[in-house]
Amino acid sequence: LAKTTQPISMDSYEGQEVNITCSHNNIATNDYITWYQQFPSQGPRFIIQGYKTKVTNEVASLFIPADRKSSTLSLPRVSLSDTAVYYCLVGETGYSTLTFGKGTMLLVSP
Amino acid sequence: NAGVTQTPKFRVLKTGQSMTLLCAQDMNHEYMYWYRQDPGMGLRLIHYSVGEGTTAKGEVPDGYNVSRLKKQNFLLGLESAAPSQTSVYFCASSYSSTTYEQYFGPGTRLTVT
């Protein structure tokens, strides 16, 4: 699995756009990039997954440059309820290899 | 549709005791997983199953056993609990091996004294 590096924590205010970048320099050709969100005392929740360029859903956007050595999760107009830990995962899609790092703790303030 | 449920939600064990954690999913998913999460850490995969009757070891399998006798259930057993197994345990399931979208349960908080 490709190792990922992301900031330990980030702060933001309500209504702002938040971009969390993840580095994965040794990403393999077949690897996908996936982001999860985890609230305190809950299990992680899938946010978005992508392979290249840009992916958007109702919750977030995922930007992946051409070299795929990094990716950016973009959360538009965050609210207090977006305070959570965000995990970036990289690997070949399959059943055996979800590896979570320590994630990024996002704190949204009023 | 309850999704993924875990039983119990909390448990306190003494060292050497045994217990079984139950995970159930009603989404007809083939794949199921057990993770543990320690303070300040991400999740670590303990065991997983790719279908009824199958199990495989994950990253941290020692001290745990699992069984998948029915497609909807995945059991995690601790034969002789140790304080190092104090953790929050999460079960998850997924419908396909072509996606990383796993559905997680609410977790079981286990304390071993």
mmCIF file of C-alpha atoms in Angstrom, chain B residues 6-14 16-22 76 78 81-82 85-89 107-113:
data_model
loop_
_atom_site.group_PDB
_atom_site.id
_atom_site.type_symbol
_atom_site.label_atom_id
_atom_site.label_comp_id
_atom_site.label_asym_id
_atom_site.label_seq_id
_atom_site.Cartn_x
_atom_site.Cartn_y
_atom_site.Cartn_z
ATOM 1 C CA GLN B 6 -22.570 -4.459 16.712
ATOM 2 C CA THR B 7 -23.243 -6.182 20.010
ATOM 3 C CA PRO B 8 -22.441 -5.273 22.747
ATOM 4 C CA LYS B 9 -21.769 -1.519 22.761
ATOM 5 C CA PHE B 10 -19.639 -1.641 25.905
ATOM 6 C CA ARG B 11 -17.925 -4.406 27.840
ATOM 7 C CA VAL B 12 -15.471 -4.679 30.706
ATOM 8 C CA LEU B 13 -13.460 -7.895 31.013
ATOM 9 C CA LYS B 14 -10.915 -9.147 33.472
ATOM 10 C CA GLY B 16 -7.947 -13.989 30.986
ATOM 11 C CA GLN B 17 -11.680 -13.881 30.370
ATOM 12 C CA SER B 18 -13.125 -14.620 26.978
ATOM 13 C CA MET B 19 -15.851 -12.977 24.977
ATOM 14 C CA THR B 20 -17.372 -12.755 21.519
ATOM 15 C CA LEU B 21 -18.292 -9.605 19.660
ATOM 16 C CA LEU B 22 -21.110 -9.923 17.169
ATOM 17 C CA LEU B 76 -14.804 -11.712 16.705
ATOM 18 C CA LEU B 78 -11.079 -13.060 22.351
ATOM 19 C CA ALA B 81 -8.341 -11.161 27.080
ATOM 20 C CA ALA B 82 -5.296 -9.002 27.828
ATOM 21 C CA GLN B 85 -6.765 -5.527 23.836
ATOM 22 C CA THR B 86 -8.482 -2.570 25.454
ATOM 23 C CA SER B 87 -9.742 -0.700 22.434
ATOM 24 C CA VAL B 88 -12.732 0.312 20.369
ATOM 25 C CA TYR B 89 -13.676 -2.377 17.882
ATOM 26 C CA GLY B 107 -18.301 0.279 17.523
ATOM 27 C CA THR B 108 -17.801 -1.721 20.720
ATOM 28 C CA ARG B 109 -15.784 -0.181 23.511
ATOM 29 C CA LEU B 110 -13.886 -2.935 25.326
ATOM 30 C CA THR B 111 -11.892 -2.464 28.512
ATOM 31 C CA VAL B 112 -9.718 -5.247 29.878
ATOM 32 C CA THR B 113 -8.585 -4.792 33.454
#
